[in-house]
Amino acid sequence: WCGYCQVAARDVSAISADYSEHDLLYVTLLIENTLGEPASVADCENWASLFGIISSPVLAGSRELIDTAGENGISLSGWPTFLFLTDDMVIETIVRGYSVDAIDQGIQTITTE
């Protein structure tokens, strides 16, 4: 897995704790494993264990979920990508790459009333 994905994984618990009053749900979607194959349940368990992710779900996916145009799937053009969804499951913001400031801003867009 890429370095930025690993940094983000290490920060999951801290980010979730920082925004706990907002009932934020941080979900990790693994598109592939370290061999470039579709992620499996075992890969998700390994990811969660490796990075100490206890209270946030880690789900398995594959490249079949990706549609760079975003019309029939996830608009994904690089790793990691963060989607910020409203309570109505509408994508409010997309952050490509990892930056603590960008993640904080993305969370602010869905937690500000």
XYZ file of N, CA and C in Angstrom:
339
model
N 0.848 -1.193 0.000
C 0.000 0.000 0.000
C 0.873 1.227 0.000
N 0.356 2.297 -0.593
C 1.170 3.501 -0.740
C 1.404 4.178 0.613
N 2.451 4.975 0.647
C 2.824 5.660 1.883
C 1.745 6.578 2.418
N 1.077 7.336 1.531
C 0.037 8.258 1.990
C -1.181 7.513 2.520
N -1.497 6.376 1.920
C -2.606 5.555 2.427
C -2.280 5.057 3.835
N -1.024 4.688 4.035
C -0.611 4.205 5.350
C -0.641 5.325 6.390
N -0.219 6.518 6.010
C -0.272 7.662 6.931
C -1.724 7.944 7.306
N -2.606 7.951 6.312
C -4.030 8.179 6.583
C -4.576 7.111 7.514
N -4.186 5.863 7.297
C -4.664 4.769 8.149
C -4.205 4.954 9.594
N -2.995 5.439 9.772
C -2.493 5.678 11.137
C -3.262 6.803 11.826
N -3.842 7.717 11.045
C -4.540 8.873 11.601
C -6.042 8.649 11.814
N -6.588 7.520 11.361
C -8.029 7.276 11.436
C -8.575 7.489 12.842
N -7.969 6.859 13.820
C -8.483 6.945 15.191
C -8.453 8.365 15.726
N -7.367 9.082 15.459
C -7.245 10.466 15.945
C -8.274 11.367 15.278
N -8.456 11.212 13.977
C -9.443 12.028 13.255
C -10.843 11.737 13.785
N -11.159 10.472 13.955
C -12.479 10.094 14.479
C -12.691 10.673 15.875
N -11.670 10.624 16.702
C -11.780 11.168 18.060
C -11.964 12.682 18.047
N -11.252 13.365 17.147
C -11.352 14.824 17.063
C -12.765 15.293 16.716
N -13.502 14.471 15.995
C -14.834 14.864 15.543
C -15.931 13.975 16.138
N -15.661 13.377 17.286
C -16.616 12.432 17.884
C -17.968 13.072 18.204
N -17.993 14.361 18.516
C -19.270 15.012 18.833
C -20.172 15.149 17.607
N -19.625 14.931 16.412
C -20.403 15.046 15.181
C -20.912 13.701 14.675
N -20.645 12.628 15.422
C -21.088 11.296 15.019
C -20.552 10.947 13.624
N -19.286 11.268 13.389
C -18.620 11.034 12.119
C -18.314 9.546 11.957
N -18.566 9.009 10.779
C -18.209 7.626 10.477
C -17.126 7.637 9.416
N -15.960 7.144 9.758
C -14.805 7.070 8.856
C -14.764 5.643 8.350
N -14.930 5.457 7.056
C -14.948 4.130 6.449
C -13.769 4.021 5.488
N -13.015 2.943 5.606
C -11.922 2.676 4.681
C -12.406 1.672 3.646
N -12.197 1.976 2.388
C -12.524 1.066 1.303
C -11.218 0.700 0.606
N -10.785 -0.551 0.812
C -9.570 -1.027 0.139
C -9.953 -1.503 -1.249
N -9.376 -0.897 -2.249
C -9.669 -1.269 -3.634
C -8.848 -2.495 -4.034
N -7.619 -2.550 -3.560
C -6.774 -3.695 -3.903
C -5.802 -3.988 -2.778
N -5.195 -5.174 -2.859
C -4.200 -5.548 -1.862
C -2.807 -5.152 -2.358
N -1.798 -5.566 -1.637
C -0.425 -5.172 -1.989
C 0.062 -5.794 -3.296
N -0.658 -6.795 -3.805
C -0.304 -7.435 -5.071
C -1.091 -6.866 -6.245
N -1.953 -5.856 -5.983
C -2.765 -5.269 -7.033
C -4.010 -6.071 -7.350
N -4.325 -7.043 -6.503
C -5.528 -7.869 -6.683
C -6.681 -7.234 -5.914
N -7.943 -7.570 -6.277
C -9.075 -7.053 -5.497
C -8.905 -7.405 -4.012
N -9.237 -6.460 -3.155
C -9.091 -6.675 -1.712
C -10.035 -7.774 -1.237
N -9.575 -8.534 -0.269
C -10.374 -9.594 0.327
C -10.691 -9.236 1.778
N -11.525 -10.031 2.397
C -11.829 -9.828 3.820
C -10.540 -9.945 4.630
N -9.689 -10.895 4.278
C -8.415 -11.060 4.990
C -7.537 -9.814 4.842
N -7.537 -9.200 3.655
C -6.780 -7.957 3.456
C -7.315 -6.851 4.365
N -8.626 -6.760 4.478
C -9.245 -5.736 5.333
C -8.903 -5.971 6.796
N -8.946 -7.221 7.214
C -8.580 -7.550 8.600
C -7.112 -7.230 8.852
N -6.251 -7.529 7.888
C -4.829 -7.230 8.006
C -4.607 -5.723 8.110
N -5.284 -4.950 7.259
C -5.182 -3.485 7.275
C -5.593 -2.940 8.643
N -6.744 -3.375 9.124
C -7.248 -2.893 10.418
C -6.282 -3.258 11.547
N -5.770 -4.469 11.529
C -4.836 -4.904 12.562
C -3.515 -4.141 12.478
N -2.991 -4.007 11.278
C -1.713 -3.336 11.072
C -1.737 -1.894 11.565
N -2.880 -1.210 11.378
C -2.963 0.203 11.728
C -3.792 0.471 12.982
N -4.179 -0.570 13.694
C -4.893 -0.401 14.957
C -6.272 0.217 14.796
N -6.923 -0.084 13.681
C -8.262 0.455 13.429
C -9.273 -0.488 14.071
N -9.924 0.005 15.123
C -10.835 -0.842 15.892
C -12.290 -0.456 15.666
N -12.583 0.824 15.668
C -13.988 1.255 15.657
C -14.473 1.778 14.311
N -13.652 1.731 13.278
C -14.048 2.206 11.950
C -14.048 1.028 10.982
N -15.084 0.906 10.172
C -15.128 -0.227 9.251
C -14.077 -0.142 8.144
N -13.564 -1.314 7.773
C -12.659 -1.444 6.638
C -13.334 -2.426 5.684
N -13.674 -1.939 4.492
C -14.432 -2.730 3.529
C -13.575 -3.094 2.323
N -13.896 -4.232 1.702
C -13.171 -4.692 0.512
C -13.884 -4.231 -0.745
N -13.096 -3.809 -1.721
C -13.635 -3.400 -3.011
C -12.737 -3.911 -4.118
N -12.916 -3.380 -5.299
C -12.058 -3.725 -6.431
C -12.088 -2.561 -7.418
N -11.274 -2.650 -8.428
C -11.241 -1.604 -9.453
C -12.550 -1.497 -10.220
N -13.412 -2.495 -10.114
C -14.719 -2.446 -10.773
C -15.589 -1.313 -10.217
N -15.272 -0.819 -9.028
C -16.018 0.276 -8.414
C -15.613 1.646 -8.957
N -14.529 1.685 -9.703
C -13.962 2.952 -10.143
C -14.497 3.355 -11.510
N -14.891 4.603 -11.597
C -15.267 5.223 -12.863
C -14.701 6.635 -12.810
N -13.625 6.889 -13.536
C -12.957 8.185 -13.426
C -13.877 9.351 -13.761
N -14.912 9.111 -14.565
C -15.876 10.176 -14.870
C -16.854 10.377 -13.716
N -16.976 9.385 -12.837
C -17.868 9.498 -11.690
C -19.330 9.320 -12.023
N -19.633 8.797 -13.202
C -21.029 8.629 -13.608
C -21.619 7.302 -13.154
N -20.787 6.255 -13.131
C -21.279 4.920 -12.787
C -20.420 4.254 -11.731
N -19.872 5.030 -10.865
C -19.016 4.482 -9.820
C -18.327 5.607 -9.080
N -17.286 5.252 -8.381
C -16.529 6.215 -7.589
C -15.568 6.961 -8.503
N -15.597 8.277 -8.431
C -14.667 9.099 -9.198
C -13.313 9.032 -8.511
N -12.474 8.153 -8.994
C -11.197 7.903 -8.352
C -10.093 7.970 -9.392
N -9.111 8.814 -9.134
C -8.003 8.920 -10.072
C -6.658 8.742 -9.393
N -6.648 8.464 -8.103
C -5.401 8.246 -7.382
C -5.665 7.822 -5.950
N -4.598 7.387 -5.306
C -4.704 6.931 -3.923
C -4.067 7.966 -3.009
N -4.520 8.162 -1.820
C -5.882 7.878 -1.373
C -6.838 8.960 -1.852
N -8.095 8.629 -1.858
C -9.154 9.583 -2.178
C -10.159 9.543 -1.038
N -10.599 10.702 -0.602
C -11.551 10.812 0.495
C -12.845 11.415 -0.020
N -13.945 10.743 0.251
C -15.269 11.237 -0.110
C -15.963 11.659 1.175
N -16.513 12.839 1.192
C -17.229 13.350 2.357
C -18.701 13.395 2.000
N -19.485 12.558 2.658
C -20.901 12.428 2.353
C -21.754 13.065 3.438
N -22.854 13.656 3.023
C -23.813 14.215 3.967
C -24.617 13.077 4.581
N -25.471 13.415 5.546
C -26.349 12.412 6.154
C -27.271 11.769 5.127
N -27.532 12.481 4.025
C -28.386 11.971 2.958
C -27.601 11.173 1.919
N -26.314 10.873 2.208
C -25.441 10.092 1.332
C -25.126 10.796 0.013
N -25.081 12.120 0.051
C -24.693 12.917 -1.103
C -23.231 13.300 -0.924
N -22.433 13.115 -1.987
C -21.026 13.495 -1.904
C -20.936 15.014 -1.891
N -20.428 15.546 -0.804
C -20.292 16.992 -0.631
C -18.926 17.479 -1.110
N -17.888 16.719 -0.794
C -16.519 17.114 -1.117
C -15.699 15.873 -1.430
N -14.733 16.016 -2.337
C -13.775 14.958 -2.634
C -12.381 15.537 -2.433
N -11.551 14.819 -1.689
C -10.158 15.219 -1.491
C -9.288 14.107 -2.062
N -8.449 14.471 -3.013
C -7.521 13.511 -3.605
C -6.142 13.733 -2.996
N -5.533 12.648 -2.524
C -4.268 12.758 -1.822
C -4.529 12.948 -0.337
N -3.467 12.990 0.450
C -3.648 13.101 1.892
C -2.991 14.354 2.438
N -3.810 15.122 3.134
C -3.361 16.312 3.837
C -4.289 16.483 5.034
N -3.724 16.614 6.210
C -4.543 16.786 7.412
C -5.446 18.010 7.264
N -4.908 19.112 6.736
C -5.711 20.321 6.566
C -6.869 20.095 5.593
N -6.608 19.401 4.496
C -7.669 19.133 3.518
C -8.738 18.218 4.112
N -8.315 17.251 4.911
C -9.276 16.354 5.558
C -10.133 17.149 6.539
N -9.502 17.997 7.336
C -10.251 18.839 8.276
C -11.258 19.723 7.544
N -10.850 20.320 6.435
C -11.767 21.161 5.657
C -12.920 20.343 5.092
N -12.620 19.138 4.605
C -13.673 18.267 4.090
C -14.676 17.901 5.160
N -14.179 17.607 6.351
C -15.082 17.277 7.463
C -15.913 18.481 7.830
N -15.304 19.659 7.800
C -16.046 20.876 8.125
C -17.223 21.080 7.172
N -17.077 20.707 5.900
C -18.157 20.906 4.934
C -19.387 20.069 5.254
N -19.188 18.936 5.933
C -20.337 18.071 6.228
C -20.815 18.178 7.670
N -20.031 18.857 8.514
C -20.439 18.967 9.918
C -20.947 20.359 10.278
N -20.764 21.329 9.400
C -21.217 22.687 9.663
C -22.687 22.795 9.289
N -23.438 23.402 10.152
C -24.886 23.531 9.875
C -25.262 24.927 9.544
